[in-house]
Short mmCIF file of C-alpha atoms in Angstrom, two decimals:
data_model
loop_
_atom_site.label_atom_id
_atom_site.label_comp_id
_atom_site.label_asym_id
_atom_site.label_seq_id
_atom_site.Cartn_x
_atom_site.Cartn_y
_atom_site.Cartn_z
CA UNK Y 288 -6.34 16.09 -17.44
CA UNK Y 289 -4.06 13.23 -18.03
CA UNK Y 290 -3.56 11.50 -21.59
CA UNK Y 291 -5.34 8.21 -21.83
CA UNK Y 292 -2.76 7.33 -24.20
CA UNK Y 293 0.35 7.51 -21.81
CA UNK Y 294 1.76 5.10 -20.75
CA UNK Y 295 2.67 4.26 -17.16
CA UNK Y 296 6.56 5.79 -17.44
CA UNK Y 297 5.04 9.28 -18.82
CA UNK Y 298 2.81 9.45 -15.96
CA UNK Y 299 4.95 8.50 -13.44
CA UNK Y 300 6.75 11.57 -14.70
CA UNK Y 301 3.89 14.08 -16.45
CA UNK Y 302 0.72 13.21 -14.92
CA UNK Y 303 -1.36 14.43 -11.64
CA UNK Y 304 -0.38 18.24 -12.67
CA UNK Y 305 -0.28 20.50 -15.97
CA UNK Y 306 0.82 23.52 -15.37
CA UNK Y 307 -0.51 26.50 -17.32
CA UNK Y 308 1.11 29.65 -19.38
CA UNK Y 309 3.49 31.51 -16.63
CA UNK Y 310 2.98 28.65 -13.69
CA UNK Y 311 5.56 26.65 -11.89
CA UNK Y 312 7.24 23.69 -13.69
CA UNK Y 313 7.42 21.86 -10.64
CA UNK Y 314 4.44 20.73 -8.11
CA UNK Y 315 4.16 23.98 -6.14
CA UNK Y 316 4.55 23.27 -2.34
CA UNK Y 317 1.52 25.42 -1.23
CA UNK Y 318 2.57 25.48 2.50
CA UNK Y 319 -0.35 27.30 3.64
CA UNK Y 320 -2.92 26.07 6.79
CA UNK Y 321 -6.20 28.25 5.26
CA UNK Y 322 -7.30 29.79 1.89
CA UNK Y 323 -8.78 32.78 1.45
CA UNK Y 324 -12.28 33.64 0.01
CA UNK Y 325 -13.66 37.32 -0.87
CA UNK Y 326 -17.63 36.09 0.60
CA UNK Y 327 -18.74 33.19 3.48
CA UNK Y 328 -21.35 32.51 0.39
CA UNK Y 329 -18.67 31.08 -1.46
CA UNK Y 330 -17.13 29.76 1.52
CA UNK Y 331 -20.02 27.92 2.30
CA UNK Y 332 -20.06 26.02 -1.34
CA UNK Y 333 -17.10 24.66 -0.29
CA UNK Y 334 -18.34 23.10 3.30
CA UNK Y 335 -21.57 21.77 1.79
CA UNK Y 336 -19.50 20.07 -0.85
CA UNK Y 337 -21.25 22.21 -3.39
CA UNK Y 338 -18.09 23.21 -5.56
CA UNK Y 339 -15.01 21.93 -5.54
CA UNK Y 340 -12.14 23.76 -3.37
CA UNK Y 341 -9.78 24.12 -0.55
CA UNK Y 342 -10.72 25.78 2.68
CA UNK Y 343 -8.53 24.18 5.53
CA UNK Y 344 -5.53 21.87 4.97
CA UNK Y 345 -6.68 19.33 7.50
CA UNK Y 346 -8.89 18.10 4.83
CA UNK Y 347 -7.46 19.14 1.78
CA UNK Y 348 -3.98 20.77 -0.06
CA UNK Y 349 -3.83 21.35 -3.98
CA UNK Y 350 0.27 19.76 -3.31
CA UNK Y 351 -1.34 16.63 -1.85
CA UNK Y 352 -3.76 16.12 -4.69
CA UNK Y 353 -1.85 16.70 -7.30
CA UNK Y 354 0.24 13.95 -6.15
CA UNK Y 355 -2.80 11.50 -5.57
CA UNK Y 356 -4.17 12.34 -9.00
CA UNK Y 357 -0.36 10.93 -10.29
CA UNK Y 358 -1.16 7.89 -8.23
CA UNK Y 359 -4.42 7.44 -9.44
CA UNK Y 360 -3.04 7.54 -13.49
CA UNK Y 361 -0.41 5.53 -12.14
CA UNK Y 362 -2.80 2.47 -10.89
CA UNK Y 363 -5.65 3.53 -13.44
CA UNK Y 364 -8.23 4.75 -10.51
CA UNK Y 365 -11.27 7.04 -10.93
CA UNK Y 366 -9.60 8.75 -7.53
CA UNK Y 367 -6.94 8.99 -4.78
CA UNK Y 368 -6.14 10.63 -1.62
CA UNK Y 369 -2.54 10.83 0.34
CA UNK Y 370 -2.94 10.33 4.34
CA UNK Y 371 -0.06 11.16 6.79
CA UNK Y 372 1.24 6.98 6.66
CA UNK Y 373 0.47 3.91 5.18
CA UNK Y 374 -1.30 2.82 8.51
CA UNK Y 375 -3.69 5.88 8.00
CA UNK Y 376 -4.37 4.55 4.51
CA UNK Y 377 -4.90 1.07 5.83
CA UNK Y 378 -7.31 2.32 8.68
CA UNK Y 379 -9.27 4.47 6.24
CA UNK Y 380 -9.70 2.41 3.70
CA UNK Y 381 -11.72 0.28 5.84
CA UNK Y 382 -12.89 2.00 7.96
CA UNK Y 383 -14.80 4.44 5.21
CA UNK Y 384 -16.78 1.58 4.72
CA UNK Y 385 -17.21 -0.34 8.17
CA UNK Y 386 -18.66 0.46 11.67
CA UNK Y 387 -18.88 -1.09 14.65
CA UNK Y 388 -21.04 -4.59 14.24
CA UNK Y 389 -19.20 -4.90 10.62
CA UNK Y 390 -16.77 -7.45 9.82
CA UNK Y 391 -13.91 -7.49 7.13
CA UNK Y 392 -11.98 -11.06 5.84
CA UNK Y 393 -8.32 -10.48 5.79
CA UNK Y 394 -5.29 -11.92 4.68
CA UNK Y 395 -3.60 -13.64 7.45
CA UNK Y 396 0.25 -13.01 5.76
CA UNK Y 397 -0.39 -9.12 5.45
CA UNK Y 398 2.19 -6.86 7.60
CA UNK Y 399 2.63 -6.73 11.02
CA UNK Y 400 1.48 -3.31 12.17
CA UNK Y 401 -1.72 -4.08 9.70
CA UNK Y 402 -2.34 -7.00 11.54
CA UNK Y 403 -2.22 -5.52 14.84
CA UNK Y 404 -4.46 -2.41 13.97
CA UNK Y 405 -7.04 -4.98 12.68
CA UNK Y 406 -6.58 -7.45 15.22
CA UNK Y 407 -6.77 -5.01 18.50
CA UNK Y 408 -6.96 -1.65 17.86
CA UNK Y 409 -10.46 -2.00 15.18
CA UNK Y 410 -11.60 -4.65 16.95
CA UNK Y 411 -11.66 -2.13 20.38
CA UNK Y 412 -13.77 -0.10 17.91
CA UNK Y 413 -16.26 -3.08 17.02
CA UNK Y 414 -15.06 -4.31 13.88
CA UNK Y 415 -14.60 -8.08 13.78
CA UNK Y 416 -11.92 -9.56 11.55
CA UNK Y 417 -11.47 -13.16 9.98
CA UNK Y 418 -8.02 -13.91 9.20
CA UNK Y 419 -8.00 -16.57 6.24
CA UNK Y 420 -4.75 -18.06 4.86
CA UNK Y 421 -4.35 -16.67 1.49
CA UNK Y 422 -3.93 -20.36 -0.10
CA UNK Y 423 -6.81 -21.26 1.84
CA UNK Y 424 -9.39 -23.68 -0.08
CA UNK Y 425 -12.38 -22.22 -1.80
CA UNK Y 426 -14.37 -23.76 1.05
CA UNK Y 427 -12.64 -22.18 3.57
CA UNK Y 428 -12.76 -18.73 1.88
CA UNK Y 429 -16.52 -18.81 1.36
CA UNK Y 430 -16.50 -20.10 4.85
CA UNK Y 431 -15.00 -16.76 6.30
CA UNK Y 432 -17.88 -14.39 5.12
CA UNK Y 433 -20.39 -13.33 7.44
CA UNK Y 434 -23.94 -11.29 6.22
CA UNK Y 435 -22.29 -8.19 7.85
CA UNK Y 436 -18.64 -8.44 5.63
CA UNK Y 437 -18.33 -4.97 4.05
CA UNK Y 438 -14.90 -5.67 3.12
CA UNK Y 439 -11.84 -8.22 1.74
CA UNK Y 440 -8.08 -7.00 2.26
CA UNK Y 441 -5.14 -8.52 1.18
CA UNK Y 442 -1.70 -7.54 -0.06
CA UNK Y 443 -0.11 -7.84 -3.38
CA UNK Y 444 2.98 -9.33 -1.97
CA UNK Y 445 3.30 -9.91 1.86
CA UNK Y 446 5.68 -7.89 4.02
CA UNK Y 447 7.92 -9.89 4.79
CA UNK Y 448 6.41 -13.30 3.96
CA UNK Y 449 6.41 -12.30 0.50
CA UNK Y 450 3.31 -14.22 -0.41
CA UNK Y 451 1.81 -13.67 -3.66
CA UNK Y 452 -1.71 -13.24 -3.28
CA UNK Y 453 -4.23 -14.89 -5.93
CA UNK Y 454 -5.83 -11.26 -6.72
CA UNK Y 455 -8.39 -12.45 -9.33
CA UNK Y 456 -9.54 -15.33 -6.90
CA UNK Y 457 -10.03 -13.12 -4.11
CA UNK Y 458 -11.72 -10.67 -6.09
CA UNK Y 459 -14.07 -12.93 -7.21
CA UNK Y 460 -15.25 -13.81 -3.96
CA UNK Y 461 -15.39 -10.13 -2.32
CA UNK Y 462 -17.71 -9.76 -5.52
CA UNK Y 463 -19.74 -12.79 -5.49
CA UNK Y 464 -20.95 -11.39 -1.55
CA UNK Y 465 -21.63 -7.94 -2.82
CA UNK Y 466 -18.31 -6.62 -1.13
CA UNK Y 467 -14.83 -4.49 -2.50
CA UNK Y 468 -11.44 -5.96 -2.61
CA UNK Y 469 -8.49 -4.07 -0.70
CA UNK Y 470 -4.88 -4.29 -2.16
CA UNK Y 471 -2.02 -3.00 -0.10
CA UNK Y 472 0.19 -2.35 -3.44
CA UNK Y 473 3.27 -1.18 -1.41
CA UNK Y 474 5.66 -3.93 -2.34
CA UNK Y 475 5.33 -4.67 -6.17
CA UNK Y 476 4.04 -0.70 -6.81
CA UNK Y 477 1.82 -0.07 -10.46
CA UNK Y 478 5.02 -0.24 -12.10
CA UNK Y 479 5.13 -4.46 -11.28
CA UNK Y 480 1.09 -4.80 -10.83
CA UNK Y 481 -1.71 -2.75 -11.30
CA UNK Y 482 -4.37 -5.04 -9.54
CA UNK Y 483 -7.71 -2.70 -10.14
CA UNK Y 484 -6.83 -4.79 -14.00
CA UNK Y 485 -7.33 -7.89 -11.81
CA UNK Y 486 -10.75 -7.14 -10.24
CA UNK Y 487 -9.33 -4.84 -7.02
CA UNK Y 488 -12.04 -2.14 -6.39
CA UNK Y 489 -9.27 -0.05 -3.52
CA UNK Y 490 -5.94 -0.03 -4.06
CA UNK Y 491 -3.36 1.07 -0.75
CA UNK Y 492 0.06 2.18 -0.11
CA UNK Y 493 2.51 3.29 2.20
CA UNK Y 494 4.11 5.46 -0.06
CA UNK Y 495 7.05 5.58 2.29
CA UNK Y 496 8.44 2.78 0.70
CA UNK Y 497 9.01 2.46 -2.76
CA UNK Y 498 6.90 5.27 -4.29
CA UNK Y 499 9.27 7.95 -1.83
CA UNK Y 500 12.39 5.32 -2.41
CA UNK Y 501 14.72 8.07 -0.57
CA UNK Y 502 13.79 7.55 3.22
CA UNK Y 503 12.60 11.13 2.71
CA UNK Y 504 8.89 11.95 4.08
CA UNK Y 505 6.64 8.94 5.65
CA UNK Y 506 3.18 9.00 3.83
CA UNK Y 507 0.51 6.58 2.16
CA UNK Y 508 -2.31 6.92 -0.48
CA UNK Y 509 -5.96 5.65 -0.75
CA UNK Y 510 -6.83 4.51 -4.89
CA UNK Y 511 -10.47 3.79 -5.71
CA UNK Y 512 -10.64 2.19 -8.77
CA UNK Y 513 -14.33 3.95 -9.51
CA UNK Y 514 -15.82 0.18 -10.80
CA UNK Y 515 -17.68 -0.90 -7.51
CA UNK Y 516 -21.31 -0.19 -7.52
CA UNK Y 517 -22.38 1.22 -4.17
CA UNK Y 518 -25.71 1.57 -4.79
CA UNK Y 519 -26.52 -1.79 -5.94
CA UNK Y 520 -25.26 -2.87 -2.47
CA UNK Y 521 -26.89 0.21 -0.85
CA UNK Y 522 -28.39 -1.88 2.33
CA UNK Y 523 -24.45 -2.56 3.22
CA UNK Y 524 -23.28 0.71 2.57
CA UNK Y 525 -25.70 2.97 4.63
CA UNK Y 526 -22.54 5.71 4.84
CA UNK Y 527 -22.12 6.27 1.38
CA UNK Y 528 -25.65 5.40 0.28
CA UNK Y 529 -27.88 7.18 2.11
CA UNK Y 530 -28.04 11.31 3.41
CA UNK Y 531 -24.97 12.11 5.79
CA UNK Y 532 -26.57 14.49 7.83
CA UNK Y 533 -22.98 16.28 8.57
CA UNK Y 534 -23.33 17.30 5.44
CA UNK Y 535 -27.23 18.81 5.03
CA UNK Y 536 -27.78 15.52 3.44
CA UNK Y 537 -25.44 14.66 0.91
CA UNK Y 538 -25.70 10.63 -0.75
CA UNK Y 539 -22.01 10.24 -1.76
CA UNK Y 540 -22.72 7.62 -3.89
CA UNK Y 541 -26.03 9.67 -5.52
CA UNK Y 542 -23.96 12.91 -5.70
CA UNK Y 543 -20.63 11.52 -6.82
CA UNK Y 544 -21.20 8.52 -8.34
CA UNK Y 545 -19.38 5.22 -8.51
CA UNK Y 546 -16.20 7.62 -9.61
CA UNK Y 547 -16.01 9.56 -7.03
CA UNK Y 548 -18.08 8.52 -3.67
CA UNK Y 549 -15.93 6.57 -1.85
CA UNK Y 550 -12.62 8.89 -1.70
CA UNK Y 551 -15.30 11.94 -1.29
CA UNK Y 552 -16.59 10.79 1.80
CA UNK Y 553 -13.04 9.57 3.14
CA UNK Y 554 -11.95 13.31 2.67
CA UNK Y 555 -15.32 14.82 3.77
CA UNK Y 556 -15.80 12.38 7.07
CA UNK Y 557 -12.39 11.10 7.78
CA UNK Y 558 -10.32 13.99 7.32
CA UNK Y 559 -12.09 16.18 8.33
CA UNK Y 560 -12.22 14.02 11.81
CA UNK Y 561 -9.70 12.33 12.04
CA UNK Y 562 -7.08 14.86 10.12
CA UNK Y 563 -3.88 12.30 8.90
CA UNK Y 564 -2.82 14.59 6.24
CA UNK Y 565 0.17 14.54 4.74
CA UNK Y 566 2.21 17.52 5.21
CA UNK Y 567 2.63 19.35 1.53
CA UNK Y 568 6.42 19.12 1.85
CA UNK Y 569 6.42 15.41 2.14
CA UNK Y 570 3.78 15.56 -0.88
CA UNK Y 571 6.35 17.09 -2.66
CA UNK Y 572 9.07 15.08 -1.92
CA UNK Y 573 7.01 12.11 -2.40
CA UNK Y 574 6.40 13.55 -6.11
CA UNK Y 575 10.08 13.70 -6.85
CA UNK Y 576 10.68 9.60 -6.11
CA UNK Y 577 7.44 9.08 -7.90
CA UNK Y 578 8.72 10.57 -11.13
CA UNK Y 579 12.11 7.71 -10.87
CA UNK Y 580 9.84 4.69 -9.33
CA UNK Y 581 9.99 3.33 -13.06
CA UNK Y 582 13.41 3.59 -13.62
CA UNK Y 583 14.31 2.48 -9.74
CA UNK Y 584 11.95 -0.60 -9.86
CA UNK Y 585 13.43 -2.60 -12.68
CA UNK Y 586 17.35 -1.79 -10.87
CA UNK Y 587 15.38 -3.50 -7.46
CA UNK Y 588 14.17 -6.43 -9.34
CA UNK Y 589 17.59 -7.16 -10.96
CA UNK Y 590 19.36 -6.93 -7.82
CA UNK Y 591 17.15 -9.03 -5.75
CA UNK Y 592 17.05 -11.78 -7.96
CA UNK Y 593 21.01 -11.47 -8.39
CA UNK Y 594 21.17 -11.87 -4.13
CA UNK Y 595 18.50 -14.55 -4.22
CA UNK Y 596 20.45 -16.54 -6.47
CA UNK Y 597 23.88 -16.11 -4.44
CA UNK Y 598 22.02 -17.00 -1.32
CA UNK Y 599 20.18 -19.97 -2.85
CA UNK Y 600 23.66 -21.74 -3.57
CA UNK Y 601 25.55 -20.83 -0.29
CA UNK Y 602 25.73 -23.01 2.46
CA UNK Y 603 25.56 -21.16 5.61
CA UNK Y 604 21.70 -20.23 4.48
CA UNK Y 605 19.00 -22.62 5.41
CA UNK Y 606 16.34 -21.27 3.02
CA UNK Y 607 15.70 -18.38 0.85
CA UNK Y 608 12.16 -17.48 -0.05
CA UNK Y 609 12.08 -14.78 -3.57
CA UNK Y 610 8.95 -14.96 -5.61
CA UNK Y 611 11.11 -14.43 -8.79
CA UNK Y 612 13.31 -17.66 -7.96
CA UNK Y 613 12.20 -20.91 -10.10
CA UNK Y 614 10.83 -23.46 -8.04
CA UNK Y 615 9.43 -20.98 -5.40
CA UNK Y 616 6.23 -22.01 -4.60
CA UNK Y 617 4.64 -18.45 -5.66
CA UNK Y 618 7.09 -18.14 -8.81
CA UNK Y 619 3.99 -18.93 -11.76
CA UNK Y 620 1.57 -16.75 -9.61
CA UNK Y 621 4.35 -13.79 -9.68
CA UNK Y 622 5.03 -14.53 -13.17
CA UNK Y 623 0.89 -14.01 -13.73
CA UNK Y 624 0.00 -11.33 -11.69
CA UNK Y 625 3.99 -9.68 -12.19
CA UNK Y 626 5.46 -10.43 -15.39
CA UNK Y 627 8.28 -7.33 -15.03
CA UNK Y 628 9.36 -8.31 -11.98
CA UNK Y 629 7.99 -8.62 -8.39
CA UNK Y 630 10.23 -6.67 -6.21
CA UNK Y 631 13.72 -5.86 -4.13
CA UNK Y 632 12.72 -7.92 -0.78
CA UNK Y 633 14.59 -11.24 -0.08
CA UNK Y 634 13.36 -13.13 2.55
CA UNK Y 635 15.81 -15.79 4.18
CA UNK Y 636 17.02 -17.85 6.98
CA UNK Y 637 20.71 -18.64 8.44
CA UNK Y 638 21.98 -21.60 9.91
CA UNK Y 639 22.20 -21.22 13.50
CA UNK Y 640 18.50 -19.92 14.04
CA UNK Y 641 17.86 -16.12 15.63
CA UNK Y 642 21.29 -16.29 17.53
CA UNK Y 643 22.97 -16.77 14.11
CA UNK Y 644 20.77 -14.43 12.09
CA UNK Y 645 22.03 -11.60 14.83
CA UNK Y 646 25.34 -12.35 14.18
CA UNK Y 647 25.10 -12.54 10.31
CA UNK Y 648 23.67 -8.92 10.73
CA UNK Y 649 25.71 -7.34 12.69
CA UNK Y 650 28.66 -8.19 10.37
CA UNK Y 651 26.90 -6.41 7.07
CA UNK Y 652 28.88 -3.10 6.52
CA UNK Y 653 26.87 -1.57 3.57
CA UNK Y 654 23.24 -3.02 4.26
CA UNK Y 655 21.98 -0.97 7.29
CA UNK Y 656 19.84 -2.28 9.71
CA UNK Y 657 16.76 -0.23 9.83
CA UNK Y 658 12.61 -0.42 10.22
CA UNK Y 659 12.60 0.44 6.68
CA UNK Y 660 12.48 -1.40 3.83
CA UNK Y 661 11.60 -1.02 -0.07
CA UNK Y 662 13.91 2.09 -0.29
CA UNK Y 663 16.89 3.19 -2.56
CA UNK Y 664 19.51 1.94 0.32
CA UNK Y 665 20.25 -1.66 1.04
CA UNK Y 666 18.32 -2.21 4.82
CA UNK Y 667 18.02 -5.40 6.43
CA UNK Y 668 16.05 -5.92 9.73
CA UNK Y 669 14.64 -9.27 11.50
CA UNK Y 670 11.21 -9.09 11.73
CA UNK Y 671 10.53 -11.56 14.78
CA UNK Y 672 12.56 -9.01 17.04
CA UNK Y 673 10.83 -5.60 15.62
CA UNK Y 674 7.96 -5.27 13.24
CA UNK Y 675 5.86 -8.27 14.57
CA UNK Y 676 7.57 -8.55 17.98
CA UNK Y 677 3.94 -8.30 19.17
CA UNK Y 678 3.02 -11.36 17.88
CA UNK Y 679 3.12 -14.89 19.72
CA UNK Y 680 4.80 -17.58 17.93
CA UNK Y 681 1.87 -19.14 16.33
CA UNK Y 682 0.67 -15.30 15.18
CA UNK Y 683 3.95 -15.45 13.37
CA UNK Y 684 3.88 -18.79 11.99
CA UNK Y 685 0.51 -17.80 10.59
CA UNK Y 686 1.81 -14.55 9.13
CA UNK Y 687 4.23 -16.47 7.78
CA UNK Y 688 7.23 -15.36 9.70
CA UNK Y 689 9.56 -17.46 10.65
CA UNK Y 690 11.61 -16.76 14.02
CA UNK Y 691 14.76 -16.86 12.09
CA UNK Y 692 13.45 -14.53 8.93
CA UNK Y 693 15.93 -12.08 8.03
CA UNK Y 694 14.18 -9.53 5.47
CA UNK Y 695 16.97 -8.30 3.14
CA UNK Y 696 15.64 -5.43 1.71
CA UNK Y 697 17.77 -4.86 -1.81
CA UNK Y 698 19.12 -1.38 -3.33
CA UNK Y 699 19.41 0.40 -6.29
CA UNK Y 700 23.21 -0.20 -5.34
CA UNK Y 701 26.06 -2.13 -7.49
CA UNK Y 702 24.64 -5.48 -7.40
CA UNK Y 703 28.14 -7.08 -6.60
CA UNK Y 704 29.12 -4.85 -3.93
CA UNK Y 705 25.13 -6.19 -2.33
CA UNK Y 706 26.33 -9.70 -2.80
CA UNK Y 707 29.96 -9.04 -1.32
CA UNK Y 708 28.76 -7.83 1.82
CA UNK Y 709 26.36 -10.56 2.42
CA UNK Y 710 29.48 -12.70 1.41
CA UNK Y 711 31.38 -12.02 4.25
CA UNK Y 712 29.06 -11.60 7.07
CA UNK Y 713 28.69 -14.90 6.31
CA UNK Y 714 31.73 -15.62 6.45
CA UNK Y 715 31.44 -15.22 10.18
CA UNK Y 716 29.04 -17.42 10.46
CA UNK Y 717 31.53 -20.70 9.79
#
């Protein structure tokens, strides 16, 4: 059990796994497909979710949930669950609750590859989508529900529009239609915002990023905060409030309670069908950048702001967009919902438009251009040629990606050597 009284750098550190007299220090990495049982009797406890266990990896690994449990300290959550990427942890997070005639409101700035797995891939499976701008008007926002909405998702801070998303508002109006709020926390992490304190019910991340910080082992993690009632909205919920049958009639929510429904049946249903586990290795390694994430996070923060700045002044850049910079137009909303610091993702334009932004980029000598982004290493990539290359131009205006965007991804590097190679790649741009 983890100590209430810790505080969020101890369990970033000490919690998800105590070992006992005699047991490994470390995580253990229990590599292993199957677990052995002396009777099918006991076995069978374990398939008809009668006692708690591990019988096939597919669903389950002691390495993988040990890790969760540190994520679930980490964002204060009744429960967690890793999944093979952050897309898995986006698709099961709704989909645990949704099937096909449902319909989920969604932030319209949230990450390309989200976008597109809501936009085509669910809706192929019958799950309708509104996409609402997150500074939409009240009106609008009550507008967007539909009696079928089991769900609201949004993102902490956008990737790579880096818009700050009014938590509490959005939380209040999943709530006031009987419905959970969905935070993708990838970008400012529990060490910048813990957003179950602001009224989110599931918390998401592709723990590639920032929580692995090394480039190391792709993965993402499921948080339910344990506060949303299921019961009291049983009529929307048939899945976790009434008998699965897969399961000689088990009611998650009846069984497991608020606490512990929602990730049960997501490990009982999904995994077990579906299968994007994380391999324990990458749990592991995924353990070791969790236990630095508070030092790292503060160094990205620093950094960012430091490259902001130097781009905000220089004259070959058109615009800069950094929710820490004063004046931006999410800077009191950061400074609400992230007090410590947002995080290490500068968003910017060139003079010169795309042709320009190329050109800037393929000057930089220490910032590699990569997919990634929200890792240890500078990385800078232009989204409007890779990660939303799927969208049309008005998709990305509405995502808030500009055709000349240049995400500049910032390191736990020197800060100066950062700002000296952005210095003279544009230098070629005059």
């Amino acid at each position: 059990m983890n100590e209430p009284k810790w505080k969020l750098e101890t369990n970033c550190v000490q919690a998800g796994y105590q070992p006992k007299n005699g047991e490994p220090r470390m995580i253990p990495i229990v590599q292993s497909t199957t677990f052995k049982y002396d009777s099918s009797a006991e076995m069978g406890k374990l398939f008809d979710l009668e006692a708690s266990g591990y019988f096939y990896t597919r669903l389950q690994n002691p390495t993988n949930d040990y890790v969760a449990a540190k994520i679930a300290a980490l964002e204060g959550g009744s429960a967690a669950m890793l999944t093979s990427s952050g897309q898995a942890a986006s698709f099961f997070s709704v989909f645990n609750l949704c099937q096909a005639g449902d319909h989920v409101v969604a932030s319209a700035t949230i990450y390309g590859g989200t976008y597109n797995l809501f936009n085509v891939t669910m809706r192929k499976m019958g799950i309708a989508f509104t996409f609402v701008d997150p500074d939409c008007s009240d009106e609008e926002l009550e507008a967007a529900f539909r009696p079928n909405t089991k769900a609201v998702f949004g993102e902490t801070i956008a990737n790579p529009a880096l818009v700050v998303l009014d938590i509490e508002r959005f939380a209040n109006a999943a709530h006031a239609h009987g419905v959970p709020l969905i935070i993708d926390n990838t970008f400012a992490t529990p060490v910048n915002c813990r957003p179950i304190e602001w009224g989110a019910d599931i918390v998401i991340h592709s723990t590639t990023k920032y929580m692995d910080g090394h480039d190391a082992g792709v993965g993402g993690c499921i948080v339910d905060s344990g506060k949303f009632d299921w019961m009291a909205h049983a009529d929307k919920y048939p899945g976790l409030c009434t008998p699965d049958e897969s399961y000689h009639g088990i009611t998650y929510a009846e069984r497991f309670g608020k606490e512990g429904a929602y990730i049960t049946k997501a490990t009982a249903q999904l995994m077990r069908d579906l299968g994007s586990i994380p391999a324990p290795m990458n749990a592991f390694l995924l353990n070791l950048g969790l236990e630095s994430l508070h030092v790292r996070m503060p160094r990205h923060c620093e950094n960012a702001m430091k490259v902001a700045q130097f781009l905000q002044n220089h004259p070959q850049v058109s615009w800069v967009n950094y929710p820490g910079l004063e004046g931006n137009r999410y800077y009191e909303r950061a400074k609400k919902y992230m007090p410590g610091g947002t995080c290490g993702v500068v968003s910017f334009g060139v003079k010169g438009g795309r042709a320009a932004a190329e050109t800037f980029m393929g000057h930089l000598k220490l910032a590699m251009i990569a997919t990634h982004v929200a890792d240890a290493h500078t990385c800078v990539l232009h989204p409007a040629s890779s990660t939303h290359r799927q969208l049309s131009d008005e998709e990305l205006i509405a995502a808030g990606v500009a055709p000349d965007l240049i995400r500049f991804s910032v390191g736990i590097e020197n800060g100066e050597d950062i700002i000296a190679d952005i210095a003279q790649a544009l230098d070629a741009l005059r």
